[in-house]
Amino acid sequence: DGGITQSPKYLFRKEGQNVTLSCEQNLNHDAMYWYRQDPGQGLRLIYYSQIVNDFQKGDIAEGYSVSREKKESFPLTVTSAQKNPTAFYLCASSIRGFSTDTQYFGPGTRLTVL
Amino acid sequence: AQKVTQAQTEISVVEKEDVTLDCVYETRDTTYYLFWYKQPPSGELVFLIRRNSFDEQNEISGRYSWNFQKSTSSFNFTITASQVVDSAVYFCALIFSGSARQLTFGSGTQLTVLP
């Protein structure tokens, strides 16, 4: 079955630690995205990538880093520089990354900083 | 600047009632796309519909219908004969032509359908 997988589903981190969230898709989509969701709010874009080895910052990129070494994979690292990392993180992909393309979402990772 | 407003934070209805979720948007672009997503308790966002700014035809899909009115910058979503499984957070979102970047999301409406 084609889709987007994210792991782990729940992640706990101690303050000062970096953690990496995994996102994999087998939809053969070119573009991938990372969003952050806080309670009672909509999603906000962290980073996006339209092609392998290229990515762009979204509105809230500070304290986060990404890589896109393979078309299928777009891992997100939450660094210790992110002041308030506790949130729900959603990965998405779209076929080409154009505004006409629908973004499809994975099941999300809930990160809690202890 | 773009903005999407979902003024209804929470709505509760009894099963089989009809319910309309409101979405009002702001954009200076003439070409844009509007979306509705459903987020059940599991957390995954499920795509429901996409409309472009040149197509104001209303759409019906089973119990779901969408009313797009450019004159009032609104893209409302109606669920007919609601069911308990419709309980979820519903998001309206906007992206303008030429933007490869991001969807601008509203803050969502929590719909609870009571048995």
Tab-separated table of N, CA, C and O in Angstrom, chain A:
chain	number	residue	atom	x	y	z
A	1	ASP	N	0.844	-1.201	0.000
A	1	ASP	CA	0.000	0.000	0.000
A	1	ASP	C	0.863	1.229	0.000
A	1	ASP	O	1.841	1.309	0.730
A	2	GLY	N	0.530	2.208	-0.845
A	2	GLY	CA	1.279	3.446	-0.878
A	2	GLY	C	0.860	4.347	0.259
A	2	GLY	O	-0.302	4.390	0.635
A	3	GLY	N	1.852	5.066	0.807
A	3	GLY	CA	1.498	5.972	1.880
A	3	GLY	C	2.712	6.611	2.495
A	3	GLY	O	3.839	6.498	1.987
A	4	ILE	N	2.465	7.312	3.583
A	4	ILE	CA	3.506	8.016	4.315
A	4	ILE	C	3.580	7.419	5.718
A	4	ILE	O	2.551	7.270	6.378
A	5	THR	N	4.773	7.060	6.122
A	5	THR	CA	4.952	6.521	7.464
A	5	THR	C	5.847	7.456	8.270
A	5	THR	O	6.801	8.038	7.738
A	6	GLN	N	5.498	7.590	9.532
A	6	GLN	CA	6.287	8.394	10.446
A	6	GLN	C	6.601	7.560	11.676
A	6	GLN	O	5.754	6.817	12.164
A	7	SER	N	7.824	7.697	12.152
A	7	SER	CA	8.188	6.979	13.369
A	7	SER	C	9.144	7.826	14.197
A	7	SER	O	9.895	8.639	13.660
A	8	PRO	N	9.100	7.656	15.524
A	8	PRO	CA	8.108	6.853	16.248
A	8	PRO	C	6.776	7.606	16.361
A	8	PRO	O	6.701	8.774	15.992
A	9	LYS	N	5.772	6.962	16.903
A	9	LYS	CA	4.491	7.617	17.096
A	9	LYS	C	4.560	8.570	18.289
A	9	LYS	O	3.980	9.655	18.268
A	10	TYR	N	5.253	8.133	19.327
A	10	TYR	CA	5.477	8.963	20.515
A	10	TYR	C	6.972	9.023	20.794
A	10	TYR	O	7.675	8.022	20.668
A	11	LEU	N	7.427	10.214	21.199
A	11	LEU	CA	8.849	10.393	21.460
A	11	LEU	C	9.013	11.298	22.662
A	11	LEU	O	8.382	12.353	22.745
A	12	PHE	N	9.869	10.868	23.569
A	12	PHE	CA	10.143	11.668	24.749
A	12	PHE	C	11.608	12.075	24.718
A	12	PHE	O	12.485	11.271	24.431
A	13	ARG	N	11.827	13.322	25.050
A	13	ARG	CA	13.187	13.846	24.978
A	13	ARG	C	13.507	14.627	26.240
A	13	ARG	O	12.641	15.317	26.780
A	14	LYS	N	14.726	14.489	26.667
A	14	LYS	CA	15.172	15.313	27.785
A	14	LYS	C	15.645	16.643	27.238
A	14	LYS	O	16.123	16.736	26.104
A	15	GLU	N	15.547	17.639	28.044
A	15	GLU	CA	16.025	18.957	27.622
A	15	GLU	C	17.500	18.887	27.266
A	15	GLU	O	18.289	18.223	27.935
A	16	GLY	N	17.853	19.565	26.177
A	16	GLY	CA	19.250	19.597	25.758
A	16	GLY	C	19.637	18.505	24.785
A	16	GLY	O	20.757	18.496	24.266
A	17	GLN	N	18.715	17.587	24.507
A	17	GLN	CA	19.007	16.502	23.574
A	17	GLN	C	18.464	16.820	22.195
A	17	GLN	O	17.414	17.435	22.058
A	18	ASN	N	19.181	16.347	21.186
A	18	ASN	CA	18.649	16.375	19.827
A	18	ASN	C	17.884	15.084	19.580
A	18	ASN	O	18.273	14.020	20.082
A	19	VAL	N	16.809	15.166	18.826
A	19	VAL	CA	16.089	13.959	18.427
A	19	VAL	C	15.753	14.048	16.943
A	19	VAL	O	15.568	15.137	16.411
A	20	THR	N	15.653	12.884	16.303
A	20	THR	CA	15.333	12.848	14.880
A	20	THR	C	14.035	12.097	14.658
A	20	THR	O	13.863	10.977	15.141
A	21	LEU	N	13.138	12.744	13.910
A	21	LEU	CA	11.856	12.153	13.552
A	21	LEU	C	11.955	11.641	12.116
A	21	LEU	O	12.434	12.348	11.223
A	22	SER	N	11.450	10.438	11.921
A	22	SER	CA	11.549	9.816	10.604
A	22	SER	C	10.279	10.041	9.793
A	22	SER	O	9.165	10.032	10.330
A	23	CYS	N	10.446	10.247	8.494
A	23	CYS	CA	9.332	10.321	7.556
A	23	CYS	C	9.735	9.627	6.264
A	23	CYS	O	10.754	9.981	5.658
A	24	GLU	N	8.948	8.645	5.872
A	24	GLU	CA	9.213	7.890	4.641
A	24	GLU	C	7.929	7.837	3.820
A	24	GLU	O	6.850	7.655	4.357
A	25	GLN	N	8.084	7.964	2.476
A	25	GLN	CA	6.909	7.838	1.605
A	25	GLN	C	7.248	6.944	0.419
A	25	GLN	O	8.374	6.980	-0.085
A	26	ASN	N	6.269	6.146	0.008
A	26	ASN	CA	6.447	5.296	-1.174
A	26	ASN	C	5.453	5.650	-2.259
A	26	ASN	O	5.024	4.791	-3.033
A	27	LEU	N	5.094	6.940	-2.291
A	27	LEU	CA	4.146	7.438	-3.285
A	27	LEU	C	4.846	7.959	-4.529
A	27	LEU	O	4.179	8.427	-5.451
A	28	ASN	N	6.175	7.929	-4.522
A	28	ASN	CA	6.985	8.473	-5.613
A	28	ASN	C	6.749	9.985	-5.785
A	28	ASN	O	6.818	10.513	-6.898
A	29	HIS	N	6.475	10.652	-4.665
A	29	HIS	CA	6.278	12.093	-4.694
A	29	HIS	C	7.619	12.814	-4.644
A	29	HIS	O	8.544	12.395	-3.940
A	30	ASP	N	7.697	13.923	-5.381
A	30	ASP	CA	8.925	14.709	-5.376
A	30	ASP	C	9.045	15.570	-4.120
A	30	ASP	O	10.130	15.773	-3.598
A	31	ALA	N	7.937	16.134	-3.669
A	31	ALA	CA	7.980	17.132	-2.602
A	31	ALA	C	7.583	16.537	-1.255
A	31	ALA	O	6.688	15.698	-1.172
A	32	MET	N	8.274	16.993	-0.226
A	32	MET	CA	7.957	16.572	1.127
A	32	MET	C	7.999	17.781	2.051
A	32	MET	O	8.710	18.762	1.791
A	33	TYR	N	7.229	17.699	3.133
A	33	TYR	CA	7.033	18.837	4.031
A	33	TYR	C	7.041	18.359	5.482
A	33	TYR	O	6.623	17.238	5.774
A	34	TRP	N	7.433	19.272	6.382
A	34	TRP	CA	7.269	19.068	7.807
A	34	TRP	C	6.456	20.226	8.378
A	34	TRP	O	6.780	21.402	8.151
A	35	TYR	N	5.409	19.843	9.134
A	35	TYR	CA	4.569	20.811	9.818
A	35	TYR	C	4.596	20.530	11.319
A	35	TYR	O	4.759	19.396	11.750
A	36	ARG	N	4.342	21.584	12.061
A	36	ARG	CA	4.193	21.471	13.515
A	36	ARG	C	2.783	21.890	13.891
A	36	ARG	O	2.247	22.877	13.360
A	37	GLN	N	2.167	21.130	14.802
A	37	GLN	CA	0.824	21.468	15.287
A	37	GLN	C	0.860	21.600	16.800
A	37	GLN	O	1.276	20.682	17.511
A	38	ASP	N	0.400	22.735	17.284
A	38	ASP	CA	0.255	22.968	18.718
A	38	ASP	C	-1.227	22.918	19.070
A	38	ASP	O	-2.079	23.200	18.214
A	39	PRO	N	-1.553	22.601	20.319
A	39	PRO	CA	-2.969	22.441	20.702
A	39	PRO	C	-3.805	23.646	20.334
A	39	PRO	O	-3.433	24.795	20.610
A	40	GLY	N	-4.952	23.394	19.717
A	40	GLY	CA	-5.877	24.462	19.371
A	40	GLY	C	-5.422	25.343	18.226
A	40	GLY	O	-6.022	26.384	17.979
A	41	GLN	N	-4.392	24.927	17.541
A	41	GLN	CA	-3.886	25.737	16.438
A	41	GLN	C	-3.819	24.923	15.154
A	41	GLN	O	-3.820	23.694	15.170
A	42	GLY	N	-3.728	25.652	14.058
A	42	GLY	CA	-3.505	24.988	12.781
A	42	GLY	C	-2.055	24.586	12.637
A	42	GLY	O	-1.239	24.767	13.544
A	43	LEU	N	-1.736	24.030	11.487
A	43	LEU	CA	-0.384	23.564	11.229
A	43	LEU	C	0.484	24.705	10.712
A	43	LEU	O	0.012	25.570	9.974
A	44	ARG	N	1.746	24.657	11.100
A	44	ARG	CA	2.706	25.654	10.616
A	44	ARG	C	3.885	24.942	9.982
A	44	ARG	O	4.375	23.952	10.511
A	45	LEU	N	4.363	25.488	8.859
A	45	LEU	CA	5.404	24.833	8.077
A	45	LEU	C	6.778	25.058	8.686
A	45	LEU	O	7.170	26.187	8.982
A	46	ILE	N	7.527	23.962	8.840
A	46	ILE	CA	8.892	24.032	9.367
A	46	ILE	C	9.893	24.059	8.216
A	46	ILE	O	10.710	24.974	8.103
A	47	TYR	N	9.859	23.039	7.373
A	47	TYR	CA	10.738	22.924	6.215
A	47	TYR	C	9.983	22.219	5.099
A	47	TYR	O	9.043	21.470	5.347
A	48	TYR	N	10.431	22.460	3.868
A	48	TYR	CA	9.916	21.693	2.751
A	48	TYR	C	11.045	21.423	1.766
A	48	TYR	O	12.053	22.130	1.738
A	49	SER	N	10.818	20.388	0.951
A	49	SER	CA	11.816	19.990	-0.039
A	49	SER	C	11.095	19.596	-1.316
A	49	SER	O	10.166	18.788	-1.287
A	50	GLN	N	11.491	20.193	-2.419
A	50	GLN	CA	10.860	19.851	-3.699
A	50	GLN	C	11.670	18.834	-4.480
A	50	GLN	O	11.167	18.274	-5.465
A	51	ILE	N	12.924	18.623	-4.056
A	51	ILE	CA	13.775	17.728	-4.830
A	51	ILE	C	14.887	17.220	-3.921
A	51	ILE	O	15.220	17.882	-2.916
A	52	VAL	N	15.440	16.097	-4.266
A	52	VAL	CA	16.527	15.530	-3.458
A	52	VAL	C	17.682	16.520	-3.356
A	52	VAL	O	17.997	17.237	-4.303
A	53	ASN	N	18.275	16.559	-2.173
A	53	ASN	CA	19.427	17.416	-1.872
A	53	ASN	C	19.108	18.909	-1.901
A	53	ASN	O	20.027	19.736	-2.016
A	54	ASP	N	17.840	19.244	-1.792
A	54	ASP	CA	17.451	20.651	-1.722
A	54	ASP	C	16.279	20.794	-0.769
A	54	ASP	O	15.351	19.982	-0.800
A	55	PHE	N	16.300	21.824	0.086
A	55	PHE	CA	15.188	22.073	0.984
A	55	PHE	C	15.174	23.558	1.347
A	55	PHE	O	16.191	24.250	1.216
A	56	GLN	N	14.009	24.011	1.763
A	56	GLN	CA	13.807	25.418	2.061
A	56	GLN	C	13.172	25.579	3.436
A	56	GLN	O	12.380	24.731	3.862
A	57	LYS	N	13.489	26.675	4.105
A	57	LYS	CA	12.890	26.958	5.409
A	57	LYS	C	11.448	27.401	5.245
A	57	LYS	O	11.096	28.121	4.323
A	58	GLY	N	10.649	26.986	6.212
A	58	GLY	CA	9.299	27.496	6.320
A	58	GLY	C	9.250	28.626	7.324
A	58	GLY	O	10.261	29.266	7.616
A	59	ASP	N	8.094	28.848	7.906
A	59	ASP	CA	7.909	29.978	8.814
A	59	ASP	C	8.565	29.806	10.177
A	59	ASP	O	8.868	30.781	10.849
A	60	ILE	N	8.776	28.552	10.587
A	60	ILE	CA	9.262	28.326	11.958
A	60	ILE	C	10.446	27.372	11.965
A	60	ILE	O	10.503	26.422	12.746
A	61	ALA	N	11.438	27.603	11.123
A	61	ALA	CA	12.562	26.674	10.952
A	61	ALA	C	13.597	26.731	12.087
A	61	ALA	O	14.407	25.811	12.239
A	62	GLU	N	13.586	27.788	12.865
A	62	GLU	CA	14.624	27.935	13.884
A	62	GLU	C	14.593	26.791	14.889
A	62	GLU	O	13.556	26.476	15.466
A	63	GLY	N	15.759	26.164	15.118
A	63	GLY	CA	15.847	25.056	16.060
A	63	GLY	C	15.592	23.700	15.435
A	63	GLY	O	15.598	22.681	16.126
A	64	TYR	N	15.385	23.680	14.131
A	64	TYR	CA	15.144	22.435	13.403
A	64	TYR	C	16.149	22.295	12.264
A	64	TYR	O	16.658	23.292	11.761
A	65	SER	N	16.413	21.046	11.864
A	65	SER	CA	17.215	20.811	10.666
A	65	SER	C	16.655	19.600	9.934
A	65	SER	O	15.993	18.754	10.536
A	66	VAL	N	16.906	19.540	8.625
A	66	VAL	CA	16.413	18.438	7.796
A	66	VAL	C	17.501	18.008	6.828
A	66	VAL	O	18.503	18.700	6.631
A	67	SER	N	17.271	16.872	6.211
A	67	SER	CA	18.110	16.409	5.108
A	67	SER	C	17.217	15.721	4.092
A	67	SER	O	16.121	15.248	4.436
A	68	ARG	N	17.640	15.675	2.846
A	68	ARG	CA	16.866	14.976	1.808
A	68	ARG	C	17.860	14.288	0.883
A	68	ARG	O	18.120	14.713	-0.238
A	69	GLU	N	18.379	13.196	1.376
A	69	GLU	CA	19.379	12.432	0.616
A	69	GLU	C	18.724	11.438	-0.327
A	69	GLU	O	19.328	11.015	-1.313
A	70	LYS	N	17.502	11.038	-0.005
A	70	LYS	CA	16.756	10.120	-0.853
A	70	LYS	C	15.370	10.683	-1.103
A	70	LYS	O	14.810	11.372	-0.249
A	71	LYS	N	14.819	10.355	-2.239
A	71	LYS	CA	13.490	10.857	-2.588
A	71	LYS	C	12.447	10.413	-1.573
A	71	LYS	O	11.509	11.132	-1.278
A	72	GLU	N	12.625	9.211	-1.038
A	72	GLU	CA	11.603	8.630	-0.169
A	72	GLU	C	11.652	9.138	1.263
A	72	GLU	O	10.723	8.922	2.025
A	73	SER	N	12.734	9.780	1.656
A	73	SER	CA	12.966	10.048	3.065
A	73	SER	C	13.251	11.517	3.348
A	73	SER	O	14.013	12.171	2.620
A	74	PHE	N	12.669	12.031	4.427
A	74	PHE	CA	12.850	13.444	4.784
A	74	PHE	C	12.866	13.553	6.313
A	74	PHE	O	11.899	14.002	6.938
A	75	PRO	N	13.960	13.160	6.955
A	75	PRO	CA	14.012	13.200	8.419
A	75	PRO	C	14.148	14.616	8.959
A	75	PRO	O	14.807	15.467	8.351
A	76	LEU	N	13.528	14.819	10.110
A	76	LEU	CA	13.558	16.114	10.799
A	76	LEU	C	14.285	15.955	12.129
A	76	LEU	O	13.942	15.083	12.919
A	77	THR	N	15.290	16.788	12.363
A	77	THR	CA	15.979	16.799	13.647
A	77	THR	C	15.548	18.006	14.452
A	77	THR	O	15.603	19.150	13.952
A	78	VAL	N	15.085	17.739	15.667
A	78	VAL	CA	14.727	18.799	16.595
A	78	VAL	C	15.944	19.008	17.487
A	78	VAL	O	16.327	18.108	18.253
A	79	THR	N	16.563	20.146	17.379
A	79	THR	CA	17.798	20.383	18.120
A	79	THR	C	17.519	21.013	19.475
A	79	THR	O	16.404	21.481	19.758
A	80	SER	N	18.552	21.062	20.283
A	80	SER	CA	18.420	21.651	21.623
A	80	SER	C	18.169	23.156	21.535
A	80	SER	O	17.766	23.778	22.515
A	81	ALA	N	18.368	23.722	20.369
A	81	ALA	CA	18.121	25.158	20.189
A	81	ALA	C	16.642	25.491	20.062
A	81	ALA	O	16.258	26.658	20.180
A	82	GLN	N	15.814	24.488	19.855
A	82	GLN	CA	14.367	24.716	19.746
A	82	GLN	C	13.838	24.912	21.157
A	82	GLN	O	13.873	23.994	21.983
A	83	LYS	N	13.313	26.099	21.431
A	83	LYS	CA	12.960	26.479	22.807
A	83	LYS	C	11.754	25.741	23.357
A	83	LYS	O	11.663	25.466	24.547
A	84	ASN	N	10.806	25.439	22.517
A	84	ASN	CA	9.577	24.799	22.986
A	84	ASN	C	9.194	23.690	22.020
A	84	ASN	O	8.265	23.847	21.228
A	85	PRO	N	9.880	22.559	22.053
A	85	PRO	CA	9.682	21.541	21.030
A	85	PRO	C	8.484	20.618	21.246
A	85	PRO	O	8.128	19.874	20.335
A	86	THR	N	7.870	20.657	22.404
A	86	THR	CA	6.728	19.771	22.655
A	86	THR	C	5.591	20.127	21.713
A	86	THR	O	5.068	21.244	21.754
A	87	ALA	N	5.225	19.188	20.849
A	87	ALA	CA	4.208	19.444	19.826
A	87	ALA	C	3.938	18.157	19.070
A	87	ALA	O	4.590	17.128	19.295
A	88	PHE	N	2.983	18.246	18.155
A	88	PHE	CA	2.657	17.144	17.257
A	88	PHE	C	3.255	17.491	15.907
A	88	PHE	O	3.011	18.579	15.376
A	89	TYR	N	4.058	16.579	15.339
A	89	TYR	CA	4.764	16.848	14.094
A	89	TYR	C	4.189	15.983	12.981
A	89	TYR	O	4.100	14.756	13.102
A	90	LEU	N	3.842	16.640	11.899
A	90	LEU	CA	3.240	15.950	10.759
A	90	LEU	C	4.103	16.124	9.517
A	90	LEU	O	4.538	17.234	9.191
A	91	CYS	N	4.308	15.030	8.840
A	91	CYS	CA	5.040	15.027	7.580
A	91	CYS	C	4.020	14.902	6.449
A	91	CYS	O	2.975	14.258	6.611
A	92	ALA	N	4.293	15.534	5.331
A	92	ALA	CA	3.391	15.468	4.187
A	92	ALA	C	4.205	15.339	2.905
A	92	ALA	O	5.411	15.627	2.886
A	93	SER	N	3.545	14.920	1.850
A	93	SER	CA	4.195	14.890	0.549
A	93	SER	C	3.190	15.276	-0.522
A	93	SER	O	1.973	15.172	-0.323
A	94	SER	N	3.705	15.741	-1.656
A	94	SER	CA	2.860	16.016	-2.809
A	94	SER	C	3.634	15.635	-4.061
A	94	SER	O	4.870	15.567	-4.050
A	95	ILE	N	2.902	15.445	-5.143
A	95	ILE	CA	3.513	14.808	-6.299
A	95	ILE	C	4.658	15.619	-6.883
A	95	ILE	O	5.719	15.069	-7.215
A	96	ARG	N	4.479	16.956	-6.985
A	96	ARG	CA	5.556	17.764	-7.561
A	96	ARG	C	5.926	18.964	-6.690
A	96	ARG	O	6.973	19.573	-6.878
A	97	GLY	N	5.041	19.299	-5.728
A	97	GLY	CA	5.315	20.461	-4.900
A	97	GLY	C	4.721	21.730	-5.454
A	97	GLY	O	5.010	22.815	-4.956
A	98	PHE	N	3.874	21.637	-6.468
A	98	PHE	CA	3.218	22.818	-6.992
A	98	PHE	C	1.982	23.138	-6.153
A	98	PHE	O	1.446	22.280	-5.455
A	99	SER	N	1.529	24.379	-6.267
A	99	SER	CA	0.362	24.776	-5.476
A	99	SER	C	-0.885	24.014	-5.912
A	99	SER	O	-1.836	23.887	-5.159
A	100	THR	N	-0.889	23.492	-7.120
A	100	THR	CA	-2.037	22.730	-7.603
A	100	THR	C	-2.081	21.317	-7.038
A	100	THR	O	-3.077	20.620	-7.199
A	101	ASP	N	-1.010	20.902	-6.399
A	101	ASP	CA	-0.933	19.516	-5.926
A	101	ASP	C	-1.439	19.394	-4.499
A	101	ASP	O	-1.106	20.199	-3.635
A	102	THR	N	-2.186	18.368	-4.251
A	102	THR	CA	-2.674	18.105	-2.904
A	102	THR	C	-1.553	17.532	-2.048
A	102	THR	O	-0.783	16.682	-2.502
A	103	GLN	N	-1.471	18.007	-0.823
A	103	GLN	CA	-0.522	17.451	0.130
A	103	GLN	C	-1.213	16.367	0.946
A	103	GLN	O	-2.312	16.571	1.458
A	104	TYR	N	-0.550	15.228	1.049
A	104	TYR	CA	-1.058	14.099	1.815
A	104	TYR	C	-0.185	13.922	3.042
A	104	TYR	O	1.040	14.046	2.971
A	105	PHE	N	-0.830	13.591	4.150
A	105	PHE	CA	-0.146	13.604	5.432
A	105	PHE	C	0.068	12.216	6.013
A	105	PHE	O	-0.704	11.287	5.767
A	106	GLY	N	1.136	12.108	6.793
A	106	GLY	CA	1.405	10.910	7.560
A	106	GLY	C	0.665	10.927	8.883
A	106	GLY	O	-0.055	11.879	9.182
A	107	PRO	N	0.849	9.896	9.707
A	107	PRO	CA	0.097	9.775	10.960
A	107	PRO	C	0.626	10.632	12.091
A	107	PRO	O	-0.037	10.769	13.120
A	108	GLY	N	1.804	11.218	11.947
A	108	GLY	CA	2.322	12.146	12.944
A	108	GLY	C	3.172	11.508	14.026
A	108	GLY	O	3.111	10.300	14.286
A	109	THR	N	4.005	12.354	14.634
A	109	THR	CA	4.815	11.976	15.803
A	109	THR	C	4.559	12.993	16.900
A	109	THR	O	4.660	14.200	16.662
A	110	ARG	N	4.217	12.488	18.075
A	110	ARG	CA	3.991	13.390	19.208
A	110	ARG	C	5.255	13.437	20.055
A	110	ARG	O	5.658	12.432	20.627
A	111	LEU	N	5.872	14.610	20.092
A	111	LEU	CA	7.122	14.807	20.833
A	111	LEU	C	6.841	15.520	22.142
A	111	LEU	O	6.176	16.558	22.162
A	112	THR	N	7.367	14.954	23.219
A	112	THR	CA	7.237	15.561	24.541
A	112	THR	C	8.614	15.745	25.141
A	112	THR	O	9.409	14.790	25.184
A	113	VAL	N	8.880	16.948	25.598
A	113	VAL	CA	10.156	17.226	26.271
A	113	VAL	C	9.940	17.144	27.773
A	113	VAL	O	9.053	17.801	28.320
A	114	LEU	N	10.747	16.314	28.418
A	114	LEU	CA	10.577	16.078	29.853
A	114	LEU	C	11.399	17.072	30.662
A	114	LEU	O	12.449	17.532	30.223
